[in-house]
Amino acid sequence: MSETINLTLRVWRQKGPRTQGSLETYKAIDISTDMSFLEMLDVVNEELTVDGKEPIAFDHDCREGICGMCGVVVNGRSHGPEKGTTLCQLHMRHFSDGDTIFIEPWRSKAFPVIKDLAVDRGAFDTLIQAGGFVSVNAGGAQDANCLPVPQEDAEKAMDAAACIGCGACVASCPNASAMLFVGAKVSQLALLPQGKPEAAQRALSMVRTMDELGFGNCTNERECEAECPKEISISNIARLNREYFKAGLFSSVM
Amino acid sequence: MELDAKIPGGHLKDKWDRHRFELKLVNPANKRKFDIIVVGTGLAGGAAAASLAELGYNVKNFCIQDSPRRAHSIAAQGGINAAKNYTNEGDSIWRLFYDTIKGGDFRAREGNVYRLAQVSNNIIDQCVAQGVPFARDYGGLLANRSFGGSQVSRTFYARGQTGQQLLLGAYSSLSRQIAAKKVEMFTRREMLDVVIVDGQARGIVVRNLVTGELECHEAHAVVLATGGYGNVFFLSTNAMASNVTAAYRAYKRGALFANPCFTQIHPTCIPVHGTYQSKLTLMSESLRNDGRVWVPRDMGDKRQPHQIPESERDYYLERKYPSFGNLVPRDVASRNAKAQCDEGKGVGDTGLAVYLDFADAIKRDGKDVIEKKYGNLFQMYEKITAQDPYETPMMIYPAVHYTMGGLWVDYNLMSTVDGLFVMGEANFSDHGANRLGASALMQGLADGYFVIPYTIGGYIAGTSFPEITTDHPAFKDTAKEVRERTDKLLSIQGKRTVDDFHRELGLTMWDYCGMGRKDEGLEKAKKKIQELRGEFWENVLVPGNDKDFNQSLERAGRVADFLEFGELMVTDALARRESCGGHFNEAYQTEENEAQRDDENFCHVAAWEYTGDDKEPEFHKEPLDFENVELTQRSYK
């Protein structure tokens, strides 16, 4: 059964990418424990609006944990305290009456703040453009069942493909590394026969682009895996490393 | 205005082949001389932008999200249909065509639907080639499951994330074209108007959502793939940013809007639980493969589900529809759930829910099997409701999910404005009055990968284009109108927030233009919407300014359009004096409470033309000719 709780919010407010930000304090009163975290922010924003203040900017869209648009750091944890949960699926029943909650944007050199809690994750798109695809034009494909894929490989590929591109891995990593994101995509395509012809090129190009974009490297902190709302395994990073070394040692691709 | 659907002649099976042959071609070397704007990056938009760029056109692609990977196609769970017949059950292109026409309650064009069924198989091939990790059997071949409105298993799936995987497939192809500089990608842009020069769609005006700047973009053709309008109901399964603005602005510039009252209420969603709620969450229809829908046999039975013995439960879908059982089409399942709740048999705190029970399936197949099929859905349910569906039945209730209506298009997917094409959920064309499960993904990708690449070439090759730039007065005038509208929204500084208006509009639409409609209710809704719209333009409070990342301003523009569009839906619902598919006027029902069509008078597409603010839109009729299927009362018994 639902109940209501009162909270104190400490929210990061920042007007733009080049302005100084700060933590501001707001009260969230009579919050139903059945609300999602974003619905709680909606309630606060409605009150701010009526009071003539600017509502808190935050990204969100599907509110069912799949689009990857939402995400903030809640009390130091990406997407908040629940394991395997996006911010939009985090419910207020996981908080207690009287709690103070710190709410901050993803912090990473590669993800500049746009406003308040919204950041620019365009760097992830640039990474996919560097090789996260199979080069096949519409119209040229053979019958789908001409290409059997062992069920276990298909399942592993799907585990990796479940990534929603939210950026929590980067935000959680002390090095702001995008290795889990890149590892997931490289793994998905390396596990499938469709991805094999371009595997070497893909691994080299995506890793090089990751460096250029200002993401750090992986030092096995495992924070990304712990905070990933889709629980993508760091074994995908290991597979990325294998693919990368294999490409560097044995392929003619630069 | 004469509506010419341009359906090619010849036998149904030959129409698309014949049309592809007859369409004029743009020579490969000339394609690079043409620019095409694609608005939207869902399955239809992403697939189209990628495919047109692969052909050599210069594509400018726009989306409102921060990345083209996020459009709401991503949330589709259950699967995508195709007539592969890998299961050896007797499926065929003809059967998929027939099921789709019948499921749509005979209110879609035969020619379009047959083409959709034809290209369905190419879609699966294309997606597999891209590396979409579809579910596979032990032998490594593709797995299938069944969906509502069909007696064969023809649905391909990637766990409960099929939409995500298909969208990421299209996004990967799009990314490849962005890297190749054939697509110029504009994220966080919202299309606020279409620019028409000498009767041709030649560009768009967008707002840069980060800087607030208005930008003009020109091209030789404009393709809208901007999704559906379910959020007119405020609460729906759509993403928060899904809106009607792009389509509605096109309507106001002369594109006809077809069948706006055809909305789909999805039967299996998590019930509403509070006034603060911002959206509804769907539980995939695939759950009805193994879940059994029931309510207590007796009214007002407040016992917990496990305390109610078998003999005192009513598995009403299995009882009423023995041959389709729990897998009746969505409109039928939704109306039956409402009917049970109206009779006082609803369950849960609000009495607005029915059970979807997996106990028998778990007993039969074991928990592992059920977990493998639906694990992520069960997990999602538990996160939202804090109840474990492995132990206690799910509670579900219908919610607004998809809109079959949309901008009118011909067989080439071109609207009534030359050079303005519309794809996916944003057009009206393939689902009639009710869409079958796993058919939205099919249609979006069919339009994007396999229809528009041909038909847009036919348009470009057969059209002469005056040289223009964004300095043309049409761009200046359109941008000025957009700016004035934005300024107006910001200047009102009233007392009620945008969401407050939106919520009230949604409630009105749900009460009077939702699952069950009545003439007097619709009349009342019309008046209420007009009043609310009047108040909106005097009393809305939009904070901030237009030179900024201003999410309140974004929503204000969308709600302003919903406040006009809602009335168009009601007008259409009033004019369609029959029941069919998702449009159920209570005055027109069979003795068994099924939708009663009136084929003599309403076997047509209702297309509405904008005639001016506060004027009634003008009605146009496109008769539907059925040469290959016999119109019957749908029966799923």
Coordinates of N, CA, C and O in Angstrom, one line a residue, chain B residues 210-352:
Chain B
V210 N 18.1 23.3 -27.6 CA 19.1 23.7 -26.7 C 19.3 25.2 -26.6 O 19.3 25.8 -25.6
T211 N 19.4 25.8 -27.8 CA 19.7 27.3 -27.9 C 18.4 28.1 -28.1 O 18.4 29.3 -27.9
G212 N 17.3 27.4 -28.5 CA 16.0 28.1 -28.7 C 16.0 28.7 -30.1 O 14.9 29.3 -30.5
E213 N 17.0 28.7 -30.8 CA 17.1 29.3 -32.2 C 16.1 28.6 -33.1 O 16.0 27.4 -33.1
L214 N 15.4 29.4 -34.0 CA 14.6 28.8 -35.0 C 15.5 28.7 -36.3 O 16.2 29.6 -36.7
E215 N 15.4 27.5 -36.9 CA 16.3 27.2 -38.0 C 15.4 26.9 -39.2 O 14.4 26.2 -39.0
C216 N 15.7 27.3 -40.4 CA 15.0 26.9 -41.6 C 15.9 25.9 -42.4 O 17.1 26.1 -42.5
H217 N 15.3 24.9 -42.9 CA 16.0 23.9 -43.7 C 15.3 23.6 -45.0 O 14.1 23.4 -45.0
E218 N 16.0 23.6 -46.1 CA 15.3 23.4 -47.4 C 15.7 22.0 -48.0 O 16.8 21.5 -47.7
A219 N 14.8 21.5 -48.8 CA 15.1 20.2 -49.5 C 14.1 20.1 -50.7 O 13.3 21.0 -50.9
H220 N 14.3 19.0 -51.4 CA 13.4 18.7 -52.6 C 12.1 18.0 -52.1 O 11.1 18.0 -52.8
A221 N 12.2 17.3 -51.0 CA 11.1 16.6 -50.5 C 11.2 16.5 -49.0 O 12.3 16.5 -48.4
V222 N 10.0 16.4 -48.3 CA 10.0 16.3 -46.9 C 9.3 15.1 -46.5 O 8.2 14.8 -47.0
V223 N 9.9 14.3 -45.6 CA 9.3 13.0 -45.1 C 9.0 13.1 -43.6 O 10.0 13.4 -42.9
L224 N 7.8 13.0 -43.3 CA 7.5 13.0 -41.8 C 7.3 11.6 -41.3 O 6.6 10.8 -41.9
A225 N 8.1 11.3 -40.2 CA 7.9 10.0 -39.5 C 7.9 10.3 -38.1 O 8.8 10.0 -37.3
T226 N 6.9 11.1 -37.7 CA 6.9 11.7 -36.4 C 5.9 11.0 -35.4 O 5.6 11.6 -34.4
G227 N 5.5 9.8 -35.7 CA 4.8 9.0 -34.7 C 3.3 9.4 -34.6 O 2.8 10.2 -35.3
G228 N 2.7 8.8 -33.5 CA 1.3 8.9 -33.3 C 0.9 10.0 -32.3 O 1.8 10.7 -31.7
Y229 N -0.4 10.1 -32.1 CA -0.9 11.2 -31.2 C -1.5 10.7 -29.9 O -2.4 11.4 -29.4
G230 N -1.2 9.5 -29.5 CA -1.8 9.0 -28.3 C -1.7 9.9 -27.1 O -2.5 9.8 -26.2
N231 N -0.7 10.7 -27.0 CA -0.6 11.6 -25.8 C -1.7 12.7 -25.8 O -1.7 13.5 -24.8
V232 N -2.6 12.8 -26.7 CA -3.7 13.7 -26.6 C -4.5 13.2 -25.3 O -5.2 14.1 -24.7
F233 N -4.4 12.0 -25.0 CA -5.0 11.5 -23.8 C -4.3 11.7 -22.5 O -4.6 11.2 -21.4
F234 N -3.2 12.5 -22.6 CA -2.2 12.7 -21.5 C -1.6 11.4 -21.0 O -0.4 11.2 -21.1
L235 N -2.5 10.5 -20.4 CA -1.9 9.2 -20.0 C -2.0 8.3 -21.1 O -3.1 8.0 -21.7
S236 N -0.9 7.7 -21.5 CA -0.8 6.7 -22.6 C 0.5 6.0 -22.4 O 1.3 6.3 -21.5
T237 N 0.7 5.0 -23.3 CA 1.9 4.2 -23.2 C 3.0 4.9 -24.0 O 4.1 4.4 -24.1
N238 N 2.7 6.0 -24.6 CA 3.7 6.7 -25.5 C 4.7 7.4 -24.6 O 4.5 7.6 -23.4
A239 N 5.9 7.7 -25.2 CA 6.9 8.4 -24.5 C 6.4 9.8 -24.2 O 5.5 10.3 -24.9
M240 N 7.0 10.5 -23.2 CA 6.6 11.8 -22.8 C 6.6 12.8 -23.9 O 5.8 13.7 -24.0
A241 N 7.6 12.7 -24.8 CA 7.7 13.8 -25.9 C 6.9 13.4 -27.1 O 6.9 14.3 -28.0
S242 N 6.3 12.3 -27.2 CA 5.5 11.9 -28.4 C 4.4 13.0 -28.6 O 3.7 13.3 -27.6
N243 N 4.2 13.4 -29.7 CA 3.2 14.5 -29.9 C 2.7 14.6 -31.3 O 3.2 13.9 -32.2
V244 N 1.7 15.4 -31.5 CA 1.0 15.5 -32.8 C 1.5 16.7 -33.6 O 1.1 16.9 -34.8
T245 N 2.4 17.5 -33.1 CA 2.7 18.9 -33.6 C 3.1 18.8 -35.1 O 2.5 19.5 -35.9
A246 N 4.1 18.0 -35.4 CA 4.6 18.0 -36.8 C 3.4 17.6 -37.8 O 3.2 18.3 -38.8
A247 N 2.7 16.6 -37.4 CA 1.6 16.1 -38.3 C 0.5 17.2 -38.3 O -0.1 17.5 -39.4
Y248 N 0.2 17.8 -37.2 CA -0.9 18.8 -37.1 C -0.5 20.1 -37.9 O -1.4 20.7 -38.5
R249 N 0.8 20.5 -37.8 CA 1.2 21.7 -38.5 C 1.1 21.4 -40.0 O 0.7 22.3 -40.8
A250 N 1.4 20.1 -40.5 CA 1.2 19.8 -41.9 C -0.2 19.8 -42.3 O -0.6 20.3 -43.4
Y251 N -1.1 19.4 -41.4 CA -2.5 19.4 -41.6 C -3.0 20.9 -41.8 O -3.7 21.2 -42.8
K252 N -2.4 21.8 -41.0 CA -2.8 23.2 -41.2 C -2.3 23.8 -42.4 O -2.7 24.9 -42.9
R253 N -1.3 23.1 -43.0 CA -0.7 23.6 -44.3 C -1.3 22.9 -45.5 O -0.8 23.0 -46.6
G254 N -2.4 22.1 -45.3 CA -3.1 21.5 -46.4 C -3.0 20.0 -46.6 O -3.6 19.5 -47.5
A255 N -2.3 19.3 -45.7 CA -2.3 17.9 -45.7 C -3.6 17.4 -45.0 O -3.9 17.8 -43.9
L256 N -4.3 16.5 -45.6 CA -5.5 16.0 -45.0 C -5.2 15.0 -43.9 O -4.3 14.2 -44.0
F257 N -6.1 15.0 -42.8 CA -5.9 14.1 -41.7 C -6.9 13.0 -41.8 O -8.1 13.3 -41.9
A258 N -6.5 11.8 -41.8 CA -7.5 10.7 -42.1 C -7.8 9.9 -40.8 O -6.9 9.6 -40.0
N259 N -9.0 9.6 -40.6 CA -9.5 8.7 -39.5 C -8.9 9.0 -38.1 O -8.5 8.1 -37.4
P260 N -8.9 10.3 -37.7 CA -8.3 10.6 -36.4 C -8.9 9.9 -35.2 O -8.3 9.8 -34.2
C261 N -10.2 9.5 -35.4 CA -10.8 8.9 -34.2 C -10.4 7.4 -34.0 O -10.7 6.8 -33.0
F262 N -9.6 6.8 -34.9 CA -9.2 5.5 -34.8 C -8.0 5.4 -33.8 O -6.8 5.6 -34.2
T263 N -8.2 5.1 -32.6 CA -7.1 5.0 -31.6 C -7.2 3.6 -31.0 O -8.3 3.0 -30.9
Q264 N -6.0 3.1 -30.7 CA -6.0 1.7 -30.1 C -5.8 1.8 -28.6 O -4.8 2.4 -28.2
I265 N -6.7 1.1 -28.0 CA -6.5 1.0 -26.5 C -6.0 -0.4 -26.3 O -6.6 -1.4 -26.6
H266 N -4.8 -0.5 -25.7 CA -4.1 -1.8 -25.6 C -4.6 -2.5 -24.3 O -4.7 -1.9 -23.2
P267 N -4.9 -3.7 -24.4 CA -5.6 -4.4 -23.3 C -4.7 -4.7 -22.1 O -5.2 -4.8 -21.0
T268 N -3.4 -4.8 -22.3 CA -2.6 -5.3 -21.2 C -1.6 -4.2 -20.7 O -0.4 -4.2 -21.1
C269 N -2.1 -3.3 -19.9 CA -1.2 -2.3 -19.3 C -1.3 -2.3 -17.8 O -2.3 -2.8 -17.3
I270 N -0.4 -1.7 -17.2 CA -0.4 -1.7 -15.7 C -1.5 -0.6 -15.3 O -1.4 0.5 -15.9
P271 N -2.4 -0.9 -14.5 CA -3.5 0.0 -14.2 C -3.1 1.4 -13.6 O -2.0 1.5 -13.0
V272 N -3.9 2.4 -13.8 CA -3.6 3.7 -13.2 C -3.6 3.6 -11.7 O -4.5 2.9 -11.1
H273 N -2.7 4.3 -11.1 CA -2.7 4.2 -9.6 C -2.7 5.6 -8.9 O -2.8 5.6 -7.6
G274 N -2.6 6.7 -9.6 CA -2.6 7.9 -8.8 C -2.7 9.1 -9.7 O -2.4 9.0 -10.9
T275 N -3.1 10.3 -9.2 CA -3.3 11.5 -10.0 C -2.0 12.1 -10.5 O -2.0 12.8 -11.5
Y276 N -0.9 11.8 -9.8 CA 0.4 12.3 -10.2 C 1.0 11.6 -11.3 O 2.0 12.0 -11.9
Q277 N 0.3 10.5 -11.8 CA 1.0 9.6 -12.7 C 1.2 10.3 -14.1 O 0.4 11.1 -14.5
S278 N 2.4 10.0 -14.6 CA 2.8 10.7 -15.8 C 2.6 9.9 -17.1 O 2.5 10.4 -18.2
K279 N 2.6 8.6 -16.9 CA 2.4 7.8 -18.1 C 2.0 6.4 -17.7 O 2.1 6.0 -16.5
L280 N 1.6 5.6 -18.7 CA 1.2 4.2 -18.4 C 2.1 3.3 -19.0 O 2.8 3.6 -20.0
T281 N 2.3 2.1 -18.4 CA 3.3 1.2 -18.9 C 2.5 -0.1 -19.5 O 1.7 -0.6 -18.8
L282 N 3.0 -0.4 -20.6 CA 2.4 -1.6 -21.3 C 3.1 -2.8 -20.9 O 4.3 -2.8 -20.7
M283 N 2.3 -3.9 -20.8 CA 2.9 -5.2 -20.7 C 2.6 -5.9 -22.0 O 1.4 -6.0 -22.4
S284 N 3.6 -6.4 -22.7 CA 3.5 -6.9 -24.0 C 2.3 -7.9 -24.2 O 2.0 -8.7 -23.3
E285 N 1.7 -7.8 -25.3 CA 0.6 -8.7 -25.7 C 1.0 -10.1 -25.8 O 0.2 -11.0 -25.6
S286 N 2.3 -10.3 -26.0 CA 2.8 -11.7 -26.0 C 2.5 -12.4 -24.8 O 2.4 -13.7 -24.7
L287 N 2.3 -11.7 -23.7 CA 2.0 -12.4 -22.4 C 0.7 -13.1 -22.5 O 0.5 -14.1 -21.7
R288 N -0.2 -12.7 -23.4 CA -1.5 -13.4 -23.6 C -1.3 -14.8 -24.2 O -2.2 -15.6 -24.3
N289 N -0.1 -15.1 -24.7 CA 0.2 -16.5 -25.2 C 0.1 -17.5 -24.0 O -0.3 -18.6 -24.2
D290 N 0.5 -17.1 -22.8 CA 0.6 -18.0 -21.7 C -0.2 -17.5 -20.5 O -0.5 -18.3 -19.6
G291 N -0.5 -16.2 -20.5 CA -1.3 -15.7 -19.3 C -2.8 -15.9 -19.6 O -3.3 -15.8 -20.8
R292 N -3.6 -16.2 -18.6 CA -5.0 -16.4 -18.7 C -5.7 -15.2 -18.0 O -5.4 -14.9 -16.9
V293 N -6.6 -14.6 -18.8 CA -7.3 -13.4 -18.3 C -8.6 -13.8 -17.5 O -9.4 -14.6 -18.0
W294 N -8.7 -13.3 -16.3 CA -10.0 -13.7 -15.6 C -10.4 -12.6 -14.6 O -9.6 -11.7 -14.2
V295 N -11.6 -12.7 -14.2 CA -12.2 -11.8 -13.1 C -13.0 -12.8 -12.2 O -13.3 -13.9 -12.6
P296 N -13.3 -12.3 -10.9 CA -14.1 -13.1 -10.1 C -15.5 -13.3 -10.8 O -16.0 -12.4 -11.4
R297 N -16.1 -14.4 -10.6 CA -17.4 -14.7 -11.2 C -18.5 -13.7 -10.7 O -19.4 -13.3 -11.4
D298 N -18.4 -13.4 -9.4 CA -19.4 -12.6 -8.7 C -18.9 -11.2 -8.5 O -17.8 -10.9 -8.2
M299 N -19.9 -10.3 -8.7 CA -19.6 -8.9 -8.5 C -19.1 -8.6 -7.1 O -19.6 -9.2 -6.1
G300 N -18.2 -7.6 -7.0 CA -17.8 -7.1 -5.7 C -17.0 -8.2 -4.8 O -16.9 -8.0 -3.6
D301 N -16.5 -9.2 -5.5 CA -15.7 -10.2 -4.7 C -14.3 -9.6 -4.4 O -13.5 -9.4 -5.3
K302 N -14.1 -9.3 -3.1 CA -12.9 -8.6 -2.8 C -11.8 -9.5 -2.2 O -10.8 -9.1 -1.7
R303 N -12.0 -10.8 -2.4 CA -11.0 -11.8 -1.9 C -9.7 -11.6 -2.7 O -9.7 -11.2 -3.8
Q304 N -8.6 -12.1 -2.1 CA -7.3 -12.1 -2.8 C -7.4 -13.2 -3.9 O -8.2 -14.1 -3.7
P305 N -6.7 -13.0 -5.0 CA -6.9 -13.9 -6.1 C -6.7 -15.4 -5.7 O -7.4 -16.3 -6.2
H306 N -5.7 -15.7 -4.9 CA -5.4 -17.1 -4.6 C -6.5 -17.7 -3.7 O -6.7 -18.9 -3.5
Q307 N -7.4 -16.8 -3.1 CA -8.5 -17.3 -2.3 C -9.7 -17.6 -3.1 O -10.7 -18.2 -2.6
I308 N -9.7 -17.3 -4.4 CA -10.9 -17.5 -5.2 C -10.7 -18.8 -5.9 O -9.8 -19.0 -6.8
P309 N -11.5 -19.8 -5.7 CA -11.4 -21.1 -6.3 C -11.7 -21.1 -7.8 O -12.4 -20.2 -8.2
E310 N -11.2 -22.0 -8.5 CA -11.4 -22.1 -10.0 C -12.8 -21.9 -10.4 O -13.1 -21.2 -11.3
S311 N -13.7 -22.6 -9.6 CA -15.1 -22.6 -10.0 C -15.7 -21.2 -9.8 O -16.8 -21.0 -10.4
E312 N -15.1 -20.3 -9.1 CA -15.7 -19.0 -8.9 C -14.9 -17.9 -9.7 O -15.0 -16.7 -9.4
R313 N -14.1 -18.4 -10.7 CA -13.5 -17.4 -11.6 C -14.1 -17.4 -13.0 O -14.6 -18.5 -13.4
D314 N -14.1 -16.3 -13.6 CA -14.6 -16.3 -15.0 C -13.5 -16.0 -16.0 O -13.0 -14.8 -16.0
Y315 N -13.0 -17.0 -16.7 CA -12.0 -16.7 -17.8 C -12.8 -16.3 -19.0 O -13.1 -17.0 -19.9
Y316 N -13.2 -15.0 -18.9 CA -14.3 -14.6 -19.9 C -13.9 -14.6 -21.3 O -14.7 -14.8 -22.2
L317 N -12.6 -14.4 -21.6 CA -12.2 -14.4 -23.1 C -12.2 -15.8 -23.6 O -12.7 -16.1 -24.7
E318 N -11.8 -16.8 -22.8 CA -11.8 -18.2 -23.2 C -13.3 -18.7 -23.3 O -13.6 -19.4 -24.2
R319 N -14.1 -18.2 -22.4 CA -15.5 -18.5 -22.5 C -16.2 -18.0 -23.7 O -17.0 -18.7 -24.4
K320 N -16.0 -16.7 -24.0 CA -16.7 -16.0 -25.1 C -16.1 -16.3 -26.5 O -16.8 -16.2 -27.5
Y321 N -14.8 -16.5 -26.5 CA -14.2 -16.7 -27.8 C -13.3 -18.0 -27.8 O -12.1 -17.9 -27.8
P322 N -14.0 -19.1 -27.8 CA -13.2 -20.4 -27.7 C -12.1 -20.6 -28.7 O -11.1 -21.1 -28.4
S323 N -12.3 -20.1 -30.0 CA -11.2 -20.4 -30.9 C -10.0 -19.5 -30.8 O -8.9 -20.0 -31.0
F324 N -10.2 -18.3 -30.4 CA -9.0 -17.4 -30.2 C -8.7 -17.2 -28.7 O -7.5 -16.9 -28.4
G325 N -9.6 -17.4 -27.9 CA -9.4 -17.4 -26.4 C -8.7 -16.1 -26.0 O -9.2 -15.0 -26.3
N326 N -7.6 -16.2 -25.3 CA -6.9 -15.0 -24.7 C -6.3 -14.2 -25.8 O -5.8 -13.1 -25.6
L327 N -6.2 -14.8 -27.1 CA -5.5 -14.1 -28.1 C -6.4 -13.4 -29.1 O -6.1 -13.3 -30.3
V328 N -7.6 -12.9 -28.7 CA -8.4 -12.1 -29.5 C -7.7 -10.8 -29.8 O -6.8 -10.4 -29.1
P329 N -8.1 -10.0 -30.9 CA -7.4 -8.8 -31.2 C -7.6 -7.8 -30.0 O -8.5 -7.9 -29.2
R330 N -6.7 -6.8 -30.1 CA -6.6 -5.8 -29.0 C -7.9 -5.1 -28.6 O -8.3 -4.9 -27.5
D331 N -8.6 -4.7 -29.7 CA -9.9 -3.9 -29.4 C -10.9 -4.8 -28.7 O -11.6 -4.3 -27.8
V332 N -11.0 -6.0 -29.1 CA -11.9 -6.9 -28.5 C -11.5 -7.2 -27.0 O -12.4 -7.1 -26.1
A333 N -10.3 -7.4 -26.8 CA -9.8 -7.7 -25.4 C -10.0 -6.5 -24.5 O -10.4 -6.6 -23.4
S334 N -9.8 -5.3 -25.0 CA -9.9 -4.1 -24.2 C -11.4 -3.9 -23.9 O -11.7 -3.6 -22.7
R335 N -12.2 -4.0 -24.9 CA -13.6 -3.7 -24.6 C -14.2 -4.7 -23.6 O -15.0 -4.3 -22.7
N336 N -13.8 -5.9 -23.7 CA -14.2 -6.9 -22.7 C -13.8 -6.6 -21.3 O -14.5 -6.8 -20.4
A337 N -12.5 -6.2 -21.2 CA -12.0 -5.8 -19.8 C -12.8 -4.7 -19.3 O -13.2 -4.7 -18.1
K338 N -13.1 -3.7 -20.1 CA -13.9 -2.6 -19.6 C -15.3 -3.1 -19.2 O -15.9 -2.7 -18.2
A339 N -15.9 -3.9 -20.0 CA -17.3 -4.4 -19.7 C -17.3 -5.1 -18.4 O -18.2 -5.0 -17.6
Q340 N -16.3 -6.0 -18.1 CA -16.2 -6.7 -16.9 C -16.2 -5.7 -15.7 O -16.8 -5.9 -14.7
C341 N -15.3 -4.7 -15.8 CA -15.2 -3.7 -14.8 C -16.4 -2.9 -14.6 O -16.8 -2.6 -13.5
D342 N -17.1 -2.5 -15.7 CA -18.3 -1.8 -15.7 C -19.4 -2.6 -14.9 O -20.3 -2.0 -14.3
E343 N -19.3 -3.9 -15.0 CA -20.3 -4.8 -14.3 C -19.9 -4.9 -12.8 O -20.6 -5.7 -12.1
G344 N -18.8 -4.3 -12.4 CA -18.5 -4.4 -11.0 C -17.6 -5.6 -10.7 O -17.5 -6.0 -9.5
K345 N -17.0 -6.2 -11.7 CA -16.2 -7.4 -11.4 C -14.7 -7.1 -11.4 O -13.9 -8.0 -11.3
G346 N -14.4 -5.8 -11.6 CA -13.0 -5.4 -11.7 C -12.3 -5.7 -10.3 O -12.9 -5.7 -9.3
V347 N -11.0 -5.8 -10.4 CA -10.2 -6.2 -9.2 C -9.2 -5.0 -8.8 O -9.1 -4.0 -9.5
G348 N -8.5 -5.2 -7.7 CA -7.6 -4.2 -7.2 C -8.3 -3.1 -6.5 O -9.5 -3.0 -6.4
D349 N -7.5 -2.1 -6.0 CA -8.0 -1.0 -5.2 C -9.1 -0.2 -5.9 O -10.1 0.2 -5.3
T350 N -8.8 0.0 -7.2 CA -9.7 0.9 -7.9 C -10.9 0.2 -8.6 O -11.8 0.8 -9.1
G351 N -10.8 -1.1 -8.7 CA -11.8 -1.9 -9.4 C -11.7 -1.7 -10.9 O -12.5 -2.2 -11.6
L352 N -10.6 -1.1 -11.3 CA -10.4 -0.9 -12.7 C -9.2 -1.8 -13.2 O -8.1 -1.3 -13.5

